[in-house]
């Protein structure tokens, strides 16, 4: 099969890639000269870059249009995607709020109702805000009585947010408008007089999508006043790389201010007593020595989830003014095994604790002293989210999902401790036809790594199964079982889906995360490569049938493994990836990733990054597997220049017959808020690319 596939690729006429100009640009890193001939592609506003993007898309779509299965795949994804989608409802005052999508709407619609079993009425329909569905609802916050909603929208996938205020009863917007907010929620004062939010300075002309964002600031917006009169609550000019966020406690007394540096897990907490209008912001847990998340409070005592002294997290009670851990009262201790305390909420007079056990959810109940009072039964290995509400509530809602189990919403009666199905999605496939198993395989250094395998029942171990190996491995992010329409189509076509829980993620707490970042980042790539080798050794697949995929930090993962082991994979699809590890910190919020990557600003950081930076480890004259690189022209998180420069370099270096293509979505960003139509088209193109290059025959 490998020889046949190679022959087929060789028989294809060479792809006429667009000419990409090379410039004489060289940087000196601690005595090492590094060429950057495609630096000009970093200017996303230039006519030359726009022409290059158009030319690359023309080549890519001409290639994709020749794949006979493409239309059928898109049709199947569209059909499966067309089912009703609900979010779990939550309550403010007498009103319940939830989002709903009829199936193929570009954006979900926000509804309000006084009876959670009744549809209620439309509160906000983002589909009316643009013709192509590229304006998305990116945040919402409600007053205590549910009478007003602060909501933010983002345009074309950008991370920039514009906040407005809507009267829930009338559905009409007030005059309030907040601009240049980013990495921010909104938190109302208990009396509904206004809300706290975070923002950056107005960007320079032409620099909104690429300019560096520093000096996050926390403001208070008083209802009915212009943004120019908003009060600056807190800023840290001495810490320009801090993110700042403010949350009002349920009792309305405290503003809890969280400061964090980039994506570091460590944070600091500060307090402002809102009962004293001119009261100062005071330090609470300000050592930036661990992660701290306030769950709730009783007067001056705060319930806090932290990894201080507990790398897999614990819940403690901390009195204001008692920052010494020796003074804290333990409530839920760190688990004795490898379980991670992932989330805690205080609702209905009890703590609801969600644990992560080998990358799937376990839910337990505790009283306010920390005594365990019960466990929630779950249908299978999967992921649970929800359990929001106030401590006086008698009900809460949660969502459970898994690979072949679309997100089902449950209502939990907190008095009876009884859970019932609230809404079940109706999807046009048979979950019983598929099976999920979890295996543990050794990485290069012997570390045991868990991996989920999903496939049709009765899988033949003949090495001929098309397999999609997906990973992330970074930023303390955990990959847990979840439902995806495009993944189901892949499985229907006879594909195997493999998802390893690589180091650098949060699946086993802080130690697992630390083992995959900065100088230890190579462990992540070793884990992923070992997963591929395990799949081949166990005859689940073989190199010509094995594709790798990941997005953002997962795009970096794919890019690094592609350049380190081009012989191992049959295809690669890096999406919105961080590819230039020497310059990532020079754009928008990229500096925040130094916590994971380090930086080329130091000699040690440069030497580490240079060893695996996908852009800089491409070797001319190498036969690389078929590769489809995807990005969005409005991605202001991982700017498209990463993918553009990687594409140009890989196309120039390719010595084999396999295609090196890039698909650049217009009016789209990093992924959040992407319209349904664009998402379907993109997933169909990715699957069509894999069908062609893995030699798949559709059933």
XYZ file of C-alpha atoms in Angstrom:
699
model
C 0.000 0.000 0.000
C 2.845 2.404 0.876
C 4.462 1.863 -2.551
C 1.125 2.275 -4.317
C 0.402 5.523 -2.523
C 3.897 6.863 -3.256
C 3.457 5.965 -6.891
C 0.120 7.717 -7.018
C 1.618 10.851 -5.528
C 4.519 10.718 -7.953
C 2.096 10.474 -10.858
C 0.418 13.744 -9.903
C 1.578 16.796 -11.860
C 3.611 19.210 -9.732
C 1.546 21.940 -8.111
C 2.319 25.427 -9.455
C 2.849 27.218 -6.147
C 2.727 31.024 -6.246
C 6.160 32.664 -6.380
C 7.089 34.003 -2.958
C 9.621 36.808 -2.888
C 12.667 36.356 -0.672
C 14.171 39.337 1.098
C 17.620 39.679 2.629
C 16.580 39.815 6.283
C 18.910 38.347 8.902
C 18.711 38.539 12.697
C 21.582 37.998 15.102
C 20.667 35.934 18.166
C 23.612 35.862 20.559
C 26.070 35.423 17.693
C 23.908 33.067 15.633
C 22.708 34.509 12.328
C 19.127 33.506 11.439
C 17.643 34.382 8.058
C 14.001 35.457 7.827
C 13.444 35.902 4.065
C 9.649 36.013 4.303
C 9.476 38.697 7.009
C 7.389 40.840 4.653
C 4.473 38.402 5.091
C 4.091 39.697 8.650
C 2.458 42.842 7.265
C -1.110 41.648 6.828
C -2.189 45.082 5.529
C 0.223 45.223 2.591
C -1.012 44.768 -0.966
C 1.772 42.224 -1.575
C 0.675 40.019 1.353
C -2.969 40.222 0.294
C -2.033 39.242 -3.264
C 0.012 36.303 -1.924
C -2.935 35.138 0.205
C -5.260 35.320 -2.798
C -2.808 33.400 -4.995
C -2.262 30.666 -2.397
C -6.009 30.240 -1.860
C -6.521 29.981 -5.606
C -4.064 27.074 -5.819
C -5.477 25.358 -2.727
C -9.133 25.571 -3.728
C -8.310 24.417 -7.269
C -6.720 21.328 -5.677
C -9.612 20.722 -3.292
C -12.205 21.126 -6.016
C -10.664 18.173 -7.867
C -11.340 15.783 -4.967
C -14.482 13.828 -5.982
C -15.483 13.005 -2.390
C -15.400 16.638 -1.233
C -19.029 17.459 -2.037
C -20.313 14.249 -0.432
C -18.287 14.890 2.732
C -19.592 18.438 2.991
C -23.131 17.221 2.464
C -22.782 14.640 5.245
C -21.231 17.125 7.686
C -24.047 19.561 6.933
C -26.699 16.909 7.520
C -25.167 15.753 10.820
C -24.611 19.350 11.946
C -28.290 20.137 11.447
C -29.646 19.310 14.890
C -30.968 21.529 17.676
C -28.265 22.733 20.052
C -28.974 24.133 23.501
C -26.760 25.445 26.255
C -27.557 24.639 29.873
C -29.863 27.345 31.262
C -28.856 29.580 34.162
C -30.992 31.791 36.369
C -30.888 35.447 37.379
C -33.811 36.773 39.392
C -36.950 35.144 38.018
C -35.519 34.678 34.546
C -33.634 31.808 32.908
C -31.220 32.403 30.035
C -29.896 29.938 27.469
C -28.564 29.819 23.921
C -30.212 27.903 21.109
C -29.345 27.026 17.525
C -31.905 25.488 15.190
C -29.114 23.504 13.567
C -27.355 25.428 10.834
C -27.632 28.995 12.055
C -24.261 30.739 11.796
C -24.478 31.915 15.398
C -26.512 30.623 18.343
C -29.340 32.829 19.595
C -29.727 33.956 23.213
C -33.179 33.318 24.732
C -34.874 34.399 27.958
C -37.758 32.632 29.711
C -39.406 32.479 33.126
C -40.089 28.747 32.718
C -37.032 26.674 31.726
C -39.322 24.134 30.035
C -40.821 26.842 27.776
C -38.905 28.406 24.860
C -39.468 31.990 25.975
C -38.384 34.727 23.568
C -35.315 35.904 21.684
C -33.167 38.276 23.701
C -30.270 38.638 21.254
C -29.800 37.169 17.772
C -26.212 37.717 16.571
C -27.237 36.533 13.078
C -28.956 39.889 12.572
C -25.735 41.802 13.246
C -24.010 40.857 9.974
C -24.941 39.354 6.608
C -22.316 36.597 6.701
C -22.591 35.610 10.372
C -19.119 36.892 11.250
C -20.284 39.005 14.218
C -20.382 36.752 17.280
C -21.591 37.094 20.856
C -18.381 36.764 22.875
C -19.555 37.516 26.414
C -22.637 38.235 28.527
C -23.253 39.224 32.136
C -26.547 39.900 33.915
C -27.586 42.070 36.822
C -28.662 40.319 40.011
C -32.371 40.685 39.142
C -31.839 39.627 35.510
C -33.134 42.978 34.280
C -30.063 44.165 32.366
C -27.476 42.360 30.265
C -24.008 43.605 29.429
C -22.928 41.776 26.289
C -19.885 41.881 24.036
C -19.528 41.128 20.351
C -16.460 40.349 18.283
C -16.131 40.917 14.542
C -14.614 38.474 12.037
C -13.051 36.305 14.726
C -10.989 39.068 16.336
C -10.274 38.962 20.076
C -11.325 42.619 20.415
C -14.680 43.034 22.185
C -17.248 45.828 22.094
C -19.594 45.899 25.102
C -23.191 47.138 25.056
C -26.100 46.994 27.512
C -29.547 45.567 26.744
C -32.785 45.960 28.708
C -34.021 42.376 29.115
C -37.716 43.308 29.386
C -37.827 45.400 26.193
C -34.972 43.798 24.241
C -33.684 47.292 23.459
C -30.105 48.480 23.787
C -29.204 51.428 25.985
C -26.777 54.067 24.758
C -23.777 52.565 26.604
C -20.852 51.332 24.473
C -17.405 50.117 25.586
C -14.615 49.647 23.011
C -11.115 48.138 22.949
C -11.828 45.512 25.550
C -9.944 42.220 25.313
C -9.426 39.182 27.566
C -12.308 40.455 29.677
C -15.670 39.590 31.131
C -18.119 41.995 32.759
C -19.157 41.886 36.421
C -22.056 44.010 37.688
C -22.330 45.732 41.024
C -25.109 44.111 43.043
C -27.283 47.244 42.728
C -27.037 47.160 38.914
C -25.513 50.649 38.740
C -22.706 49.569 36.432
C -20.101 46.909 35.753
C -16.376 46.245 35.896
C -14.428 45.301 32.744
C -10.859 45.225 31.418
C -9.356 46.918 28.382
C -6.179 48.027 26.625
C -5.252 51.408 25.224
C -6.705 52.202 21.794
C -4.361 50.594 19.227
C -2.417 52.622 16.694
C -3.839 53.110 13.235
C -3.496 49.866 11.243
C -2.182 47.933 14.248
C -5.388 46.500 15.720
C -4.721 42.952 14.494
C -0.937 42.747 14.958
C 0.177 45.394 17.449
C 1.447 44.305 20.861
C -1.094 44.667 23.694
C 0.381 45.671 27.055
C -0.845 47.294 30.280
C -4.246 45.692 30.863
C -6.476 47.995 32.940
C -9.553 47.346 35.092
C -12.338 49.939 34.793
C -15.812 50.583 36.192
C -18.512 51.712 33.787
C -21.396 53.603 35.374
C -24.634 52.962 33.537
C -25.760 55.817 31.316
C -22.384 57.559 31.067
C -19.864 57.685 28.173
C -16.816 55.430 28.263
C -14.597 58.494 28.585
C -15.954 58.950 32.124
C -15.285 55.352 33.239
C -13.319 55.066 36.460
C -9.922 53.366 36.407
C -10.025 50.885 39.305
C -6.678 49.130 39.036
C -3.639 49.000 36.815
C -0.047 47.801 37.180
C 2.311 49.870 35.026
C 5.119 48.044 36.837
C 3.738 44.770 35.419
C 2.860 45.526 31.755
C 2.387 41.831 30.976
C -0.264 41.207 33.629
C -3.858 40.393 32.751
C -6.309 42.017 35.163
C -9.885 40.918 35.806
C -12.497 41.898 38.368
C -15.382 39.820 39.768
C -18.007 40.979 42.264
C -18.809 38.397 44.955
C -22.393 37.111 45.145
C -23.023 39.080 48.334
C -22.071 42.264 46.467
C -19.506 43.376 49.020
C -16.170 42.532 47.450
C -14.527 43.141 44.119
C -11.999 40.323 43.712
C -9.229 41.427 41.362
C -7.129 38.723 39.727
C -3.718 39.486 38.292
C -1.902 36.924 36.155
C 1.167 37.158 33.984
C 0.449 35.926 30.499
C -0.588 32.289 30.594
C 1.373 31.502 33.755
C -0.680 29.322 36.120
C 0.322 31.566 39.021
C -1.960 34.443 39.995
C -2.375 37.127 42.634
C -5.610 38.273 44.274
C -6.513 41.747 45.494
C -9.686 43.005 47.199
C -11.730 46.175 47.056
C -14.490 46.663 49.634
C -17.417 47.960 47.573
C -19.255 49.054 50.729
C -16.622 51.810 50.984
C -16.825 53.931 47.795
C -13.359 55.419 48.214
C -11.794 52.340 49.770
C -8.396 51.230 48.432
C -7.472 48.099 46.532
C -5.716 45.922 49.104
C -3.487 42.847 48.682
C -5.020 39.507 49.600
C -2.946 36.678 48.092
C -0.398 38.707 46.164
C 2.736 36.558 46.085
C 2.161 35.239 42.542
C 3.328 31.880 43.892
C 0.392 29.624 42.903
C -2.993 29.653 41.197
C -5.917 31.058 43.186
C -9.587 31.012 42.231
C -12.325 32.344 44.531
C -15.426 30.112 44.599
C -17.507 32.149 47.071
C -17.229 33.937 50.398
C -18.805 34.276 53.808
C -18.060 37.821 54.965
C -14.274 38.137 55.242
C -13.675 34.432 54.616
C -13.113 33.252 51.037
C -13.365 29.720 49.650
C -10.421 29.359 47.272
C -9.291 26.617 44.877
C -5.506 26.660 44.754
C -2.489 24.554 43.842
C -0.443 26.143 46.635
C 1.037 23.116 48.379
C -1.150 20.868 46.213
C -0.096 20.485 42.542
C -3.430 18.787 41.740
C -5.452 21.472 43.586
C -7.389 21.701 46.831
C -10.172 23.852 48.299
C -9.364 25.965 51.353
C -11.036 28.703 53.409
C -8.895 31.840 53.803
C -9.726 34.827 55.980
C -8.865 38.275 54.704
C -5.479 39.277 56.077
C -4.315 35.682 56.530
C -2.083 35.045 53.528
C 0.074 32.523 55.391
C -0.947 28.992 54.274
C -0.515 27.803 57.862
C -3.574 29.886 58.770
C -5.839 28.401 56.091
C -8.652 25.953 56.845
C -8.666 22.868 54.555
C -12.070 22.028 53.059
C -11.433 19.555 50.200
C -7.868 18.233 50.285
C -5.772 17.224 47.308
C -6.652 13.710 46.125
C -4.316 10.925 47.200
C -4.133 9.428 43.707
C -3.608 11.313 40.433
C -7.045 12.974 40.305
C -7.121 16.724 39.688
C -9.675 19.002 41.376
C -10.790 20.713 38.192
C -13.685 22.945 39.316
C -15.762 23.748 42.402
C -19.037 25.640 42.722
C -21.099 26.505 45.787
C -24.757 26.020 44.903
C -27.744 24.879 46.917
C -25.796 25.006 50.163
C -23.159 22.505 49.088
C -19.915 22.297 47.139
C -20.101 20.560 43.773
C -16.598 19.347 42.926
C -15.624 18.181 39.439
C -12.551 15.959 39.437
C -10.527 14.873 36.435
C -9.566 11.216 36.603
C -7.340 10.017 33.763
C -8.771 12.823 31.564
C -12.473 12.201 32.226
C -14.914 13.719 34.735
C -15.982 12.541 38.183
C -18.438 14.689 40.197
C -18.776 14.648 43.998
C -20.758 16.614 46.576
C -19.434 18.029 49.864
C -20.957 20.002 52.712
C -19.486 23.364 53.727
C -17.099 21.665 56.188
C -15.720 19.420 53.459
C -17.513 16.177 54.336
C -18.269 14.129 51.219
C -22.032 13.619 50.890
C -22.388 11.850 47.533
C -21.249 11.125 43.973
C -23.042 11.930 40.714
C -23.679 8.946 38.443
C -22.523 9.557 34.853
C -23.497 7.558 31.731
C -19.963 6.708 30.560
C -16.428 8.129 30.333
C -16.994 11.746 29.407
C -16.813 15.418 30.281
C -19.109 17.411 32.586
C -19.548 21.192 32.664
C -22.003 23.438 34.491
C -23.307 23.477 38.088
C -23.674 27.258 38.096
C -25.954 29.201 40.408
C -26.236 30.775 43.834
C -25.928 29.068 47.216
C -29.674 29.536 47.881
C -30.757 27.870 44.596
C -32.667 24.591 44.720
C -31.658 23.454 41.224
C -28.705 23.610 38.881
C -27.993 22.364 35.360
C -25.045 20.599 33.802
C -24.006 19.188 30.427
C -22.475 15.761 29.864
C -20.829 14.710 26.605
C -18.399 12.188 25.181
C -16.948 11.225 21.800
C -20.097 9.448 20.614
C -22.441 11.101 23.115
C -23.642 14.584 22.079
C -23.937 17.099 24.902
C -26.997 16.165 26.956
C -28.311 18.678 29.498
C -29.369 17.474 32.946
C -31.294 19.196 35.745
C -30.030 18.465 39.244
C -32.588 18.799 42.039
C -30.358 19.915 44.885
C -32.840 19.087 47.652
C -33.445 15.533 46.493
C -29.927 15.146 45.030
C -31.620 13.683 41.963
C -30.540 14.192 38.374
C -32.916 14.037 35.378
C -32.465 14.518 31.648
C -33.521 18.051 30.693
C -32.708 18.118 26.955
C -31.319 15.432 24.664
C -29.971 16.286 21.207
C -31.294 14.269 18.274
C -28.402 13.487 15.975
C -28.636 11.376 12.811
C -26.169 8.619 13.746
C -26.048 5.512 15.945
C -23.746 5.927 18.968
C -23.989 2.182 19.619
C -21.998 1.546 16.420
C -18.840 3.040 17.957
C -16.597 2.251 20.847
C -14.223 4.266 22.997
C -11.233 2.800 24.781
C -8.409 4.321 26.767
C -4.895 2.920 26.471
C -1.627 3.877 28.179
C 1.584 3.848 26.145
C 5.234 4.597 27.008
C 6.843 7.794 25.734
C 10.496 8.077 24.767
C 11.606 8.471 28.386
C 9.280 5.732 29.673
C 6.530 8.063 30.972
C 3.086 6.444 30.692
C 0.765 8.607 28.589
C -2.994 8.002 28.302
C -4.673 8.008 24.888
C -8.317 7.719 23.847
C -9.126 5.607 20.777
C -12.490 5.963 19.040
C -13.621 3.803 16.109
C -16.349 1.630 14.727
C -16.919 -1.623 16.553
C -15.148 -4.635 15.047
C -11.974 -2.790 14.049
C -9.526 -4.990 12.120
C -5.934 -4.712 13.295
C -4.338 -4.945 9.851
C -2.430 -1.656 9.819
C -4.689 -0.262 7.096
C -7.066 1.888 9.135
C -6.972 5.598 8.270
C -6.148 7.249 11.590
C -6.326 10.858 12.712
C -3.955 11.572 15.603
C -4.971 14.789 17.353
C -3.079 16.593 20.110
C -2.439 19.836 21.981
C -0.004 19.477 24.895
C 0.363 22.896 26.448
C -0.861 25.787 28.588
C -2.229 23.458 31.274
C -5.119 22.652 28.891
C -6.708 19.218 29.259
C -8.141 17.236 26.351
C -11.193 15.325 27.553
C -13.904 13.364 25.679
C -16.216 15.634 23.684
C -18.594 15.360 20.740
C -17.694 16.729 17.305
C -19.746 16.445 14.109
C -16.728 16.382 11.788
C -15.115 13.734 13.989
C -18.253 11.592 13.674
C -18.081 11.904 9.887
C -14.447 10.791 10.040
C -15.502 7.762 12.096
C -18.396 6.985 9.728
C -15.916 6.945 6.836
C -14.002 4.178 8.613
C -11.420 6.394 10.294
C -9.891 5.898 13.727
C -9.589 8.908 16.019
C -6.702 8.917 18.504
C -6.294 11.600 21.189
C -3.313 11.321 23.556
C -3.107 13.415 26.733
C 0.365 14.818 26.238
C 2.561 16.394 28.870
C 2.173 20.153 28.943
C -1.561 19.690 29.475
C -3.340 19.764 32.811
C -4.607 16.189 32.904
C -2.501 15.310 35.956
C -2.027 18.742 37.471
C 0.891 21.125 37.743
C 3.640 18.496 37.555
C 2.274 17.124 34.247
C 2.101 20.672 32.895
C 5.600 21.582 34.039
C 6.981 18.447 32.357
C 5.990 19.841 28.958
C 6.966 23.486 28.890
C 9.994 25.715 28.351
C 13.186 23.606 28.373
C 11.046 20.442 28.632
C 8.836 21.221 25.619
C 10.459 18.428 23.611
C 8.703 15.951 25.923
C 5.404 16.995 24.299
C 6.676 16.185 20.811
C 8.210 12.934 22.033
C 4.847 11.944 23.558
C 3.060 12.632 20.257
C 5.627 10.783 18.154
C 5.476 7.845 20.595
C 1.681 7.778 20.179
C 2.119 7.494 16.407
C 4.675 4.709 16.796
C 2.376 2.858 19.229
C -0.530 3.048 16.755
C 1.681 1.625 14.028
C 3.258 -1.069 16.237
C -0.210 -2.265 17.315
C -1.337 -2.456 13.685
C -4.096 0.059 14.138
C -2.588 2.014 11.276
C 0.592 2.521 9.235
C 2.539 5.568 8.083
C 0.695 6.020 4.747
C -2.626 5.913 6.624
C -1.681 8.146 9.571
C -2.540 11.862 9.690
C -1.701 14.335 12.456
C -3.778 17.365 13.392
C -3.885 20.122 15.991
C -4.689 23.797 16.344
C -2.966 26.820 17.906
C -0.413 25.310 20.326
C -1.528 22.040 18.709
C -0.561 23.561 15.354
C 2.922 24.082 16.770
C 2.836 20.432 17.889
C 2.028 19.244 14.365
C 4.583 21.583 12.795
C 7.354 20.431 15.139
C 6.587 16.717 14.719
C 6.259 17.130 10.959
C 9.747 18.616 10.708
C 11.298 16.194 13.236
C 9.794 13.015 11.751
C 8.581 13.642 8.189
C 8.999 9.913 7.523
C 6.422 8.926 10.155
C 3.234 10.498 8.860
C 1.013 10.135 5.817
C -0.464 13.639 6.083
C -0.403 16.679 8.368
C -2.914 19.440 9.078
C -1.530 22.162 11.376
C -4.215 24.777 12.113
C -3.639 28.380 13.267
C -0.285 27.225 14.599
C 2.557 29.025 16.377
C 5.317 28.339 13.843
C 7.907 31.103 14.307
C 9.125 30.490 17.842
C 11.709 33.277 17.645
C 9.191 36.094 17.052
C 5.853 34.955 18.551
C 6.178 37.440 21.422
C 6.256 40.423 19.066
C 2.581 40.290 18.094
C -0.662 41.106 19.982
C -0.799 38.930 23.120
C 1.967 36.555 22.052
C 4.249 37.766 24.862
C 1.846 36.001 27.234
C 3.019 32.605 25.999
C 6.523 32.977 27.408
C 5.300 30.984 30.406
C 5.085 27.929 28.146
C 7.768 28.606 25.587
C 10.365 30.892 27.103
C 11.641 33.533 24.712
C 14.376 34.176 22.158
C 15.185 37.322 24.164
C 17.489 35.186 26.333
C 20.349 32.989 25.124
C 18.953 29.934 26.916
C 15.475 30.562 25.514
C 16.805 31.055 21.982
C 18.808 27.834 22.071
C 15.773 25.859 23.292
C 13.353 27.352 20.769
C 15.711 27.097 17.813
C 15.853 23.311 18.260
C 12.143 22.809 17.606
C 10.736 25.984 16.027
C 8.779 24.559 13.051
C 9.754 27.434 10.753
C 13.446 27.049 11.520
C 13.712 23.256 11.465
C 12.472 22.819 7.884
C 15.273 21.213 5.870
C 15.554 21.929 2.123
C 15.655 18.803 0.002
C 13.463 16.777 2.383
C 10.425 14.777 1.321
C 7.593 16.059 3.471
C 4.178 14.371 3.634
C 1.035 16.032 2.209
C 0.370 19.096 4.357
C -2.584 21.459 4.611
C -1.860 24.559 6.709
C -4.924 26.541 7.803
C -5.273 30.033 9.264
C -7.603 33.038 9.301
C -6.865 36.505 7.988
C -8.316 38.130 11.148
C -6.524 35.890 13.644
C -5.149 38.381 16.160
C -4.158 35.725 18.679
C -1.781 33.617 16.563
C -1.277 36.048 13.713
C -1.476 34.477 10.227
C 2.147 35.397 9.520
C 3.129 32.235 11.435
C 1.302 30.037 8.929
C 2.256 32.185 5.916
C 6.002 32.007 6.586
C 5.820 28.298 7.390
C 3.928 27.638 4.134
C 6.373 29.579 1.975
C 9.397 27.899 3.580
C 7.923 24.387 3.368
C 6.889 24.829 -0.268
C 10.429 25.954 -1.151
C 12.016 23.053 0.756
C 9.763 20.246 -0.488
C 11.714 17.615 -2.423
C 8.892 15.111 -2.756
C 5.700 15.047 -4.815
C 3.293 15.610 -1.920
C 1.276 18.852 -1.896
C 2.072 21.668 0.545
C -1.035 23.846 0.633
C -2.482 26.584 2.791
C -6.150 27.398 3.313
C -6.583 30.983 4.501
C -10.122 31.750 5.686
C -11.248 35.329 5.113
C -13.115 37.306 7.798
C -12.160 34.644 10.335
C -9.899 34.541 13.352
C -8.493 31.978 15.753
C -11.690 29.924 15.840
C -14.017 31.426 18.459
C -17.269 32.720 17.008
C -16.642 31.200 13.581
C -19.938 31.060 11.611
C -21.409 27.598 11.088
C -21.165 27.896 7.305
C -17.441 28.641 7.442
C -16.840 25.907 10.043
C -18.599 23.280 7.898
C -16.731 24.322 4.755
C -13.380 24.204 6.547
C -13.948 20.808 8.177
C -15.151 19.350 4.865
C -12.003 20.569 3.130
C -9.752 19.112 5.831
C -11.462 15.710 5.616
C -11.433 15.767 1.808
C -7.689 16.492 1.886
C -7.161 13.515 4.198
C -9.396 11.200 2.138
C -7.353 11.941 -0.954
C -3.912 11.774 0.600
C -4.507 8.732 2.806
C -6.014 6.822 -0.115
C -9.372 6.330 1.598
C -12.393 4.726 -0.041
C -15.686 6.083 1.269
C -18.264 3.501 2.362
